[in-house]
mmCIF file of C-alpha atoms in Angstrom:
data_model
loop_
_atom_site.group_PDB
_atom_site.id
_atom_site.type_symbol
_atom_site.label_atom_id
_atom_site.label_comp_id
_atom_site.label_asym_id
_atom_site.label_seq_id
_atom_site.Cartn_x
_atom_site.Cartn_y
_atom_site.Cartn_z
ATOM 1 C CA MET L 1 33.972 -19.067 91.594
ATOM 2 C CA ALA L 2 30.210 -18.878 91.628
ATOM 3 C CA HIS L 3 28.656 -16.026 89.720
ATOM 4 C CA LYS L 4 25.443 -14.254 90.573
ATOM 5 C CA LEU L 5 23.094 -12.938 87.937
ATOM 6 C CA PHE L 6 23.797 -9.234 87.663
ATOM 7 C CA SER L 7 20.806 -7.192 88.702
ATOM 8 C CA TYR L 8 19.338 -4.687 86.266
ATOM 9 C CA LEU L 9 18.899 -2.415 89.271
ATOM 10 C CA ALA L 10 22.566 -1.520 88.922
ATOM 11 C CA PHE L 11 21.665 -0.018 85.552
ATOM 12 C CA PRO L 12 18.534 2.092 86.080
ATOM 13 C CA PHE L 13 18.994 3.774 82.699
ATOM 14 C CA LEU L 14 18.411 0.396 81.039
ATOM 15 C CA LEU L 15 15.234 -0.449 82.875
ATOM 16 C CA GLY L 16 12.730 0.963 80.446
ATOM 17 C CA LEU L 17 14.502 -0.414 77.396
ATOM 18 C CA TYR L 18 15.798 -3.760 78.496
ATOM 19 C CA LEU L 19 13.593 -5.277 81.145
ATOM 20 C CA PHE L 20 12.490 -8.449 79.432
ATOM 21 C CA PRO L 21 12.416 -12.142 80.277
ATOM 22 C CA PHE L 22 15.202 -14.329 78.955
ATOM 23 C CA VAL L 23 14.041 -17.720 77.780
ATOM 24 C CA SER L 24 16.300 -20.727 77.427
ATOM 25 C CA PRO L 25 15.580 -24.422 77.098
ATOM 26 C CA PHE L 26 18.822 -24.995 79.068
ATOM 27 C CA PRO L 27 18.060 -23.375 82.439
ATOM 28 C CA PHE L 28 20.975 -24.793 84.433
ATOM 29 C CA ALA L 29 23.668 -23.676 82.012
ATOM 30 C CA TYR L 30 21.885 -20.368 81.543
ATOM 31 C CA SER L 31 21.906 -19.756 85.312
ATOM 32 C CA GLN L 32 25.719 -19.932 85.352
ATOM 33 C CA LEU L 33 26.097 -16.997 82.993
ATOM 34 C CA ASP L 34 26.719 -13.526 84.374
ATOM 35 C CA TYR L 35 26.544 -9.990 82.987
ATOM 36 C CA ARG L 36 29.867 -9.192 84.711
ATOM 37 C CA PHE L 37 31.587 -12.509 84.127
ATOM 38 C CA TYR L 38 34.865 -10.963 82.910
ATOM 39 C CA ASP L 39 34.913 -7.804 85.008
ATOM 40 C CA ARG L 40 37.898 -9.028 87.003
ATOM 41 C CA SER L 41 39.470 -11.658 84.760
ATOM 42 C CA CYS L 42 39.457 -9.570 81.544
ATOM 43 C CA PRO L 43 38.267 -6.016 82.270
ATOM 44 C CA ARG L 44 39.297 -4.685 78.826
ATOM 45 C CA LEU L 45 37.327 -7.322 76.912
ATOM 46 C CA LEU L 46 34.422 -5.163 75.791
ATOM 47 C CA ASN L 47 36.730 -2.442 74.498
ATOM 48 C CA MET L 48 38.860 -4.970 72.631
ATOM 49 C CA VAL L 49 35.826 -6.468 70.936
ATOM 50 C CA LYS L 50 34.443 -3.036 70.134
ATOM 51 C CA TYR L 51 37.717 -1.921 68.566
ATOM 52 C CA GLY L 52 38.136 -5.154 66.603
ATOM 53 C CA VAL L 53 34.679 -4.902 65.072
ATOM 54 C CA TRP L 54 35.093 -1.188 64.360
ATOM 55 C CA ALA L 55 38.438 -1.781 62.619
ATOM 56 C CA ALA L 56 36.826 -4.375 60.369
ATOM 57 C CA TYR L 57 33.701 -2.277 59.773
ATOM 58 C CA LYS L 58 35.568 0.835 58.647
ATOM 59 C CA ASN L 59 37.178 -1.207 55.852
ATOM 60 C CA ASP L 60 34.146 -3.343 54.992
ATOM 61 C CA THR L 61 30.694 -2.058 55.945
ATOM 62 C CA ARG L 62 29.187 -5.348 54.850
ATOM 63 C CA ILE L 63 30.949 -7.110 57.739
ATOM 64 C CA ALA L 64 28.232 -5.989 60.180
ATOM 65 C CA ALA L 65 25.654 -8.240 58.527
ATOM 66 C CA SER L 66 28.218 -11.024 58.157
ATOM 67 C CA LEU L 67 29.051 -11.094 61.877
ATOM 68 C CA LEU L 68 25.388 -11.032 62.825
ATOM 69 C CA ARG L 69 24.684 -13.941 60.477
ATOM 70 C CA LEU L 70 27.719 -15.868 61.744
ATOM 71 C CA HIS L 71 26.456 -15.587 65.313
ATOM 72 C CA PHE L 72 22.971 -16.746 64.302
ATOM 73 C CA HIS L 73 24.396 -19.705 62.389
ATOM 74 C CA ASP L 74 26.495 -20.643 65.415
ATOM 75 C CA CYS L 75 23.688 -20.503 67.971
ATOM 76 C CA PHE L 76 21.101 -22.200 65.797
ATOM 77 C CA VAL L 77 23.208 -25.345 65.385
ATOM 78 C CA ASN L 78 23.432 -27.136 68.731
ATOM 79 C CA GLY L 79 23.784 -23.927 70.701
ATOM 80 C CA CYS L 80 26.109 -20.924 71.026
ATOM 81 C CA ASP L 81 29.390 -22.805 71.378
ATOM 82 C CA ALA L 82 31.491 -21.309 68.538
ATOM 83 C CA SER L 83 31.261 -24.592 66.637
ATOM 84 C CA VAL L 84 30.734 -22.615 63.426
ATOM 85 C CA LEU L 85 34.322 -21.351 63.747
ATOM 86 C CA LEU L 86 35.959 -24.792 63.815
ATOM 87 C CA ASP L 87 37.911 -26.051 60.815
ATOM 88 C CA ASP L 88 37.399 -29.608 59.584
ATOM 89 C CA THR L 89 39.509 -32.303 61.256
ATOM 90 C CA GLN L 90 40.064 -36.025 60.825
ATOM 91 C CA ASN L 91 37.382 -36.553 63.453
ATOM 92 C CA PHE L 92 34.579 -34.375 62.084
ATOM 93 C CA GLN L 93 33.367 -32.328 59.148
ATOM 94 C CA GLY L 94 32.647 -28.894 60.538
ATOM 95 C CA GLU L 95 29.977 -26.332 59.796
ATOM 96 C CA LYS L 96 32.063 -23.990 57.636
ATOM 97 C CA ASN L 97 31.394 -26.094 54.541
ATOM 98 C CA ALA L 98 27.749 -26.853 55.270
ATOM 99 C CA LEU L 99 25.461 -25.718 52.456
ATOM 100 C CA PRO L 100 24.174 -22.602 54.304
ATOM 101 C CA ASN L 101 27.750 -21.483 55.069
ATOM 102 C CA ARG L 102 29.869 -22.574 52.132
ATOM 103 C CA ASN L 103 31.124 -19.601 50.120
ATOM 104 C CA SER L 104 28.774 -17.306 52.047
ATOM 105 C CA ALA L 105 29.628 -17.207 55.765
ATOM 106 C CA ARG L 106 32.080 -14.385 56.472
ATOM 107 C CA GLY L 107 33.818 -12.758 59.406
ATOM 108 C CA TYR L 108 35.978 -15.621 60.648
ATOM 109 C CA GLU L 109 39.130 -13.516 60.398
ATOM 110 C CA VAL L 110 37.527 -10.719 62.437
ATOM 111 C CA ILE L 111 36.831 -13.097 65.314
ATOM 112 C CA ASP L 112 40.323 -14.610 64.984
ATOM 113 C CA ASN L 113 41.914 -11.155 65.190
ATOM 114 C CA ILE L 114 39.906 -10.188 68.251
ATOM 115 C CA LYS L 115 40.691 -13.519 69.874
ATOM 116 C CA GLY L 116 44.413 -12.943 69.258
ATOM 117 C CA ASP L 117 44.249 -9.563 71.001
ATOM 118 C CA VAL L 118 42.251 -10.974 73.894
ATOM 119 C CA GLU L 119 44.676 -13.867 74.352
ATOM 120 C CA ARG L 120 47.576 -11.462 74.697
ATOM 121 C CA PHE L 121 45.913 -9.632 77.583
ATOM 122 C CA CYS L 122 43.754 -12.404 79.071
ATOM 123 C CA PRO L 123 45.220 -15.784 78.072
ATOM 124 C CA SER L 124 42.921 -18.831 78.212
ATOM 125 C CA THR L 125 40.138 -16.769 79.782
ATOM 126 C CA VAL L 126 37.562 -15.647 77.204
ATOM 127 C CA SER L 127 35.732 -18.095 74.966
ATOM 128 C CA CYS L 128 35.367 -17.702 71.223
ATOM 129 C CA ALA L 129 31.625 -18.153 71.794
ATOM 130 C CA ASP L 130 31.495 -15.038 73.963
ATOM 131 C CA ILE L 131 33.660 -13.065 71.535
ATOM 132 C CA LEU L 132 31.363 -13.941 68.626
ATOM 133 C CA THR L 133 28.289 -13.069 70.695
ATOM 134 C CA LEU L 134 29.724 -9.687 71.674
ATOM 135 C CA ALA L 135 30.953 -9.004 68.144
ATOM 136 C CA ALA L 136 27.466 -9.515 66.717
ATOM 137 C CA ARG L 137 26.065 -6.955 69.154
ATOM 138 C CA GLU L 138 28.809 -4.454 68.301
ATOM 139 C CA ALA L 139 28.185 -4.985 64.593
ATOM 140 C CA VAL L 140 24.492 -4.170 64.941
ATOM 141 C CA ALA L 141 25.271 -1.067 67.000
ATOM 142 C CA LEU L 142 27.808 0.162 64.417
ATOM 143 C CA ALA L 143 25.190 -0.239 61.701
ATOM 144 C CA GLY L 144 22.886 2.051 63.679
ATOM 145 C CA GLY L 145 20.927 -0.619 65.502
ATOM 146 C CA PRO L 146 20.148 -1.365 69.153
ATOM 147 C CA PHE L 147 22.506 -2.402 71.953
ATOM 148 C CA TRP L 148 21.295 -5.041 74.392
ATOM 149 C CA PRO L 149 22.659 -6.517 77.643
ATOM 150 C CA LEU L 150 24.409 -9.880 77.303
ATOM 151 C CA LEU L 151 25.060 -12.612 79.790
ATOM 152 C CA LEU L 152 28.606 -13.951 79.493
ATOM 153 C CA GLY L 153 30.517 -17.034 80.549
ATOM 154 C CA ARG L 154 29.918 -19.349 77.586
ATOM 155 C CA ARG L 155 32.511 -21.997 76.892
ATOM 156 C CA ASP L 156 33.553 -23.361 73.519
ATOM 157 C CA GLY L 157 32.430 -26.651 72.063
ATOM 158 C CA ILE L 158 34.943 -29.301 71.095
ATOM 159 C CA THR L 159 33.226 -30.586 67.990
ATOM 160 C CA ALA L 160 31.100 -29.435 65.073
ATOM 161 C CA SER L 161 28.707 -31.097 62.643
ATOM 162 C CA GLN L 162 28.225 -30.285 58.993
ATOM 163 C CA GLN L 163 25.163 -32.506 58.954
ATOM 164 C CA ALA L 164 23.590 -30.668 61.877
ATOM 165 C CA ALA L 165 24.125 -27.325 60.142
ATOM 166 C CA ASN L 166 22.537 -28.630 56.948
ATOM 167 C CA GLU L 167 19.535 -29.954 58.859
ATOM 168 C CA GLN L 168 18.964 -27.305 61.510
ATOM 169 C CA LEU L 169 19.565 -23.945 59.813
ATOM 170 C CA PRO L 170 16.507 -22.370 58.172
ATOM 171 C CA SER L 171 16.614 -22.108 54.390
ATOM 172 C CA PRO L 172 15.236 -19.279 52.231
ATOM 173 C CA PHE L 173 13.536 -21.977 50.146
ATOM 174 C CA GLU L 174 11.533 -23.429 53.041
ATOM 175 C CA PRO L 175 7.888 -22.620 53.759
ATOM 176 C CA LEU L 176 7.175 -20.486 56.804
ATOM 177 C CA GLU L 177 5.763 -23.395 58.794
ATOM 178 C CA ASN L 178 9.046 -25.314 58.436
ATOM 179 C CA ILE L 179 11.098 -22.320 59.493
ATOM 180 C CA THR L 180 8.813 -21.720 62.455
ATOM 181 C CA ALA L 181 9.148 -25.361 63.480
ATOM 182 C CA LYS L 182 12.920 -25.039 63.490
ATOM 183 C CA PHE L 183 12.684 -21.956 65.698
ATOM 184 C CA THR L 184 10.295 -23.558 68.176
ATOM 185 C CA SER L 185 12.543 -26.621 68.407
ATOM 186 C CA LYS L 186 15.181 -24.272 69.816
ATOM 187 C CA GLY L 187 12.894 -22.689 72.396
ATOM 188 C CA LEU L 188 12.143 -19.653 70.246
ATOM 189 C CA ASP L 189 8.661 -18.679 69.051
ATOM 190 C CA LEU L 190 6.761 -17.144 66.145
ATOM 191 C CA LYS L 191 7.506 -13.625 67.319
ATOM 192 C CA ASP L 192 11.222 -14.435 67.311
ATOM 193 C CA VAL L 193 10.876 -15.620 63.699
ATOM 194 C CA VAL L 194 9.506 -12.228 62.663
ATOM 195 C CA VAL L 195 11.883 -10.193 64.817
ATOM 196 C CA LEU L 196 15.083 -12.033 63.938
ATOM 197 C CA SER L 197 14.131 -11.983 60.259
ATOM 198 C CA GLY L 198 14.490 -8.229 60.685
ATOM 199 C CA ALA L 199 18.247 -8.802 60.673
ATOM 200 C CA HIS L 200 17.794 -8.793 56.895
ATOM 201 C CA THR L 201 17.604 -5.024 57.108
ATOM 202 C CA ILE L 202 21.369 -5.188 56.401
ATOM 203 C CA GLY L 203 23.437 -7.415 54.189
ATOM 204 C CA PHE L 204 23.248 -9.112 50.828
ATOM 205 C CA ALA L 205 21.984 -12.370 49.346
ATOM 206 C CA GLN L 206 23.426 -14.376 46.489
ATOM 207 C CA CYS L 207 21.224 -14.561 43.415
ATOM 208 C CA PHE L 208 20.701 -18.307 43.635
ATOM 209 C CA THR L 209 18.789 -17.816 46.897
ATOM 210 C CA PHE L 210 15.974 -15.910 45.192
ATOM 211 C CA LYS L 211 16.469 -16.267 41.424
ATOM 212 C CA ARG L 212 13.583 -18.678 40.997
ATOM 213 C CA ARG L 213 11.268 -15.804 41.960
ATOM 214 C CA LEU L 214 12.448 -13.841 38.931
ATOM 215 C CA PHE L 215 11.964 -16.187 35.987
ATOM 216 C CA ASN L 216 10.170 -19.457 36.661
ATOM 217 C CA PHE L 217 8.354 -19.277 39.950
ATOM 218 C CA GLN L 218 6.933 -22.668 40.928
ATOM 219 C CA GLY L 219 7.216 -23.869 37.325
ATOM 220 C CA SER L 220 4.953 -21.134 35.973
ATOM 221 C CA GLY L 221 7.514 -19.748 33.548
ATOM 222 C CA LYS L 222 6.784 -16.328 35.035
ATOM 223 C CA PRO L 223 8.085 -14.267 37.978
ATOM 224 C CA ASP L 224 6.603 -14.555 41.456
ATOM 225 C CA PRO L 225 3.353 -12.561 41.246
ATOM 226 C CA THR L 226 3.792 -11.353 44.830
ATOM 227 C CA LEU L 227 7.058 -9.580 43.943
ATOM 228 C CA ASP L 228 6.651 -5.984 42.817
ATOM 229 C CA ALA L 229 7.110 -5.662 39.018
ATOM 230 C CA SER L 230 9.689 -2.875 39.231
ATOM 231 C CA ALA L 231 11.716 -4.948 41.710
ATOM 232 C CA VAL L 232 11.559 -7.906 39.301
ATOM 233 C CA SER L 233 12.997 -5.817 36.460
ATOM 234 C CA SER L 234 15.815 -4.459 38.603
ATOM 235 C CA LEU L 235 16.717 -7.851 40.036
ATOM 236 C CA GLN L 236 16.676 -9.512 36.615
ATOM 237 C CA ARG L 237 19.432 -7.121 35.560
ATOM 238 C CA THR L 238 21.473 -8.049 38.629
ATOM 239 C CA CYS L 239 20.693 -11.741 38.339
ATOM 240 C CA PRO L 240 20.231 -12.720 34.670
ATOM 241 C CA ASP L 241 18.898 -16.203 34.011
ATOM 242 C CA ILE L 242 22.314 -17.805 33.575
ATOM 243 C CA ASP L 243 24.263 -19.985 35.983
ATOM 244 C CA SER L 244 27.208 -17.599 36.108
ATOM 245 C CA SER L 245 25.039 -15.032 37.919
ATOM 246 C CA ASN L 246 24.234 -17.349 40.821
ATOM 247 C CA THR L 247 26.846 -15.807 43.115
ATOM 248 C CA ASN L 248 26.075 -12.191 42.222
ATOM 249 C CA LEU L 249 24.918 -10.171 45.201
ATOM 250 C CA ALA L 250 21.764 -8.143 45.753
ATOM 251 C CA PRO L 251 20.998 -6.100 48.886
ATOM 252 C CA LEU L 252 18.385 -7.534 51.215
ATOM 253 C CA ASP L 253 17.162 -3.974 51.764
ATOM 254 C CA SER L 254 17.951 -1.853 48.711
ATOM 255 C CA ALA L 255 16.691 1.358 50.351
ATOM 256 C CA THR L 256 19.123 1.459 53.313
ATOM 257 C CA THR L 257 21.476 -1.424 52.580
ATOM 258 C CA TYR L 258 24.012 -0.778 55.336
ATOM 259 C CA ARG L 259 21.814 0.813 57.981
ATOM 260 C CA PHE L 260 20.049 -1.208 60.645
ATOM 261 C CA ASP L 261 16.469 0.097 60.657
ATOM 262 C CA ASN L 262 12.889 -1.092 60.231
ATOM 263 C CA LEU L 263 12.653 -0.589 56.448
ATOM 264 C CA TYR L 264 12.946 -4.349 55.978
ATOM 265 C CA TYR L 265 9.358 -4.562 57.216
ATOM 266 C CA THR L 266 8.253 -1.673 55.014
ATOM 267 C CA ASN L 267 9.693 -3.582 52.066
ATOM 268 C CA LEU L 268 7.580 -6.613 52.944
ATOM 269 C CA VAL L 269 4.448 -4.476 53.185
ATOM 270 C CA ASN L 270 5.266 -3.084 49.730
ATOM 271 C CA ASN L 271 5.937 -6.564 48.258
ATOM 272 C CA VAL L 272 9.612 -5.941 47.620
ATOM 273 C CA GLY L 273 11.058 -8.403 50.129
ATOM 274 C CA LEU L 274 13.988 -10.150 48.447
ATOM 275 C CA LEU L 275 13.804 -13.676 49.833
ATOM 276 C CA GLU L 276 10.735 -15.815 49.370
ATOM 277 C CA SER L 277 10.949 -16.825 53.038
ATOM 278 C CA ASP L 278 10.869 -13.147 54.056
ATOM 279 C CA GLN L 279 7.922 -12.167 51.872
ATOM 280 C CA ALA L 280 6.070 -15.226 53.184
ATOM 281 C CA LEU L 281 5.676 -13.377 56.484
ATOM 282 C CA MET L 282 2.967 -11.309 54.790
ATOM 283 C CA ARG L 283 0.902 -14.352 53.858
ATOM 284 C CA ASP L 284 0.221 -15.473 57.420
ATOM 285 C CA PRO L 285 -2.218 -13.278 59.386
ATOM 286 C CA LYS L 286 -0.259 -13.508 62.652
ATOM 287 C CA THR L 287 3.132 -12.709 61.188
ATOM 288 C CA ALA L 288 1.700 -10.097 58.801
ATOM 289 C CA ALA L 289 0.224 -8.210 61.760
ATOM 290 C CA MET L 290 3.642 -8.094 63.418
ATOM 291 C CA VAL L 291 5.311 -6.997 60.178
ATOM 292 C CA ASN L 292 2.830 -4.147 59.824
ATOM 293 C CA THR L 293 3.453 -3.056 63.403
ATOM 294 C CA TYR L 294 7.245 -3.057 63.058
ATOM 295 C CA SER L 295 7.039 -1.203 59.746
ATOM 296 C CA THR L 296 5.524 1.765 61.578
ATOM 297 C CA ASN L 297 7.254 1.489 64.958
ATOM 298 C CA SER L 298 11.037 1.352 64.797
ATOM 299 C CA TYR L 299 11.357 1.801 68.563
ATOM 300 C CA LEU L 300 9.348 -1.367 69.204
ATOM 301 C CA PHE L 301 11.416 -3.286 66.662
ATOM 302 C CA TRP L 302 14.636 -2.219 68.354
ATOM 303 C CA ASN L 303 13.391 -3.319 71.776
ATOM 304 C CA ASP L 304 12.092 -6.635 70.501
ATOM 305 C CA PHE L 305 15.201 -7.305 68.448
ATOM 306 C CA GLY L 306 17.368 -6.950 71.542
ATOM 307 C CA THR L 307 15.060 -9.293 73.438
ATOM 308 C CA SER L 308 15.135 -11.956 70.738
ATOM 309 C CA MET L 309 18.890 -11.678 70.256
ATOM 310 C CA ALA L 310 19.430 -12.156 73.982
ATOM 311 C CA LYS L 311 17.266 -15.287 73.854
ATOM 312 C CA LEU L 312 19.167 -16.553 70.842
ATOM 313 C CA SER L 313 22.534 -15.981 72.498
ATOM 314 C CA ASN L 314 21.576 -18.168 75.470
ATOM 315 C CA LEU L 315 20.650 -21.255 73.457
ATOM 316 C CA GLY L 316 22.536 -24.439 74.310
ATOM 317 C CA VAL L 317 25.376 -22.680 76.088
ATOM 318 C CA LEU L 318 28.228 -24.611 77.691
ATOM 319 C CA THR L 319 29.334 -23.425 81.133
ATOM 320 C CA GLY L 320 31.303 -24.578 84.146
ATOM 321 C CA LYS L 321 33.519 -27.527 83.206
ATOM 322 C CA SER L 322 31.740 -28.298 79.948
ATOM 323 C CA GLY L 323 33.620 -27.570 76.742
ATOM 324 C CA GLN L 324 36.811 -25.505 76.927
ATOM 325 C CA ILE L 325 38.292 -22.057 76.333
ATOM 326 C CA ARG L 326 39.913 -22.440 72.937
ATOM 327 C CA LYS L 327 43.255 -20.755 72.411
ATOM 328 C CA LYS L 328 42.480 -20.402 68.701
ATOM 329 C CA CYS L 329 38.916 -20.252 67.506
ATOM 330 C CA GLY L 330 39.425 -22.481 64.483
ATOM 331 C CA SER L 331 40.725 -25.496 66.406
ATOM 332 C CA VAL L 332 40.157 -27.409 69.610
ATOM 333 C CA ASN L 333 42.913 -27.259 72.222
ATOM 334 C CA ILE L 334 45.218 -30.272 72.085
#
């Protein structure tokens, strides 16, 4: 059945907050998505996703950041097709064990649990890609962040690529120009780099992702001079200069670790950004200007974050007869 794009006019209370252009480098697939895609086929979907994320969040507050990251890592590698959820098979090495995901990506069981509930009420109807997309939005909202409208109707991919994940996902060790190039290759822009980096207002990073800033920055034998001295001392206690500390965790935003707000940008202004790739936003005049703006205007950050997340969630989507609706998110239907 053909689906029409749902008009914002049906939601006048969203007009001021959510009227923004969606951008996708895949216009045909994008045009087949619909805000009300499951209204008839699975009317309880949104409530099931909301409950599933809430149940996980009340036991593990950190899961909000994990689900948001999982969604980003899915969409950034060949599109939002739930490929990040696939286990390895004889035919392919999946993305779960790619370097950016190995021993760090979390939340798979949350999506699996929600999918199990959805299958009981709406069998073979809702894709894992849509569930992950909705779960990321619910996670942000539970952490105190914005809520944005989402087009639905994605289908699931039937393969995954560890190599693609290793090559396409941005790394905290990369210079800003490389990260920006990866974003623009997906149809995103410099503003999206700054806005989506704001997701680091929640969550944690393993010490190995920033430890070189603490002891021997760029072979100097000294800490990164752009990192505040008091932050260096605190982080050195969390991440001593021994290999066994590599998997220790430090909050990306130590001030409000579990709350989605704009203090991530304040941290950058104050030179206490944790990741080198985050603090690098202050060294480029264009990105620094945006960081300064968001640090003083949380309302603008919320609006722009919703806009950028909506763009992200429409990248490389499969619709119509492409892909499939997986029965279990970790494996392709036989």
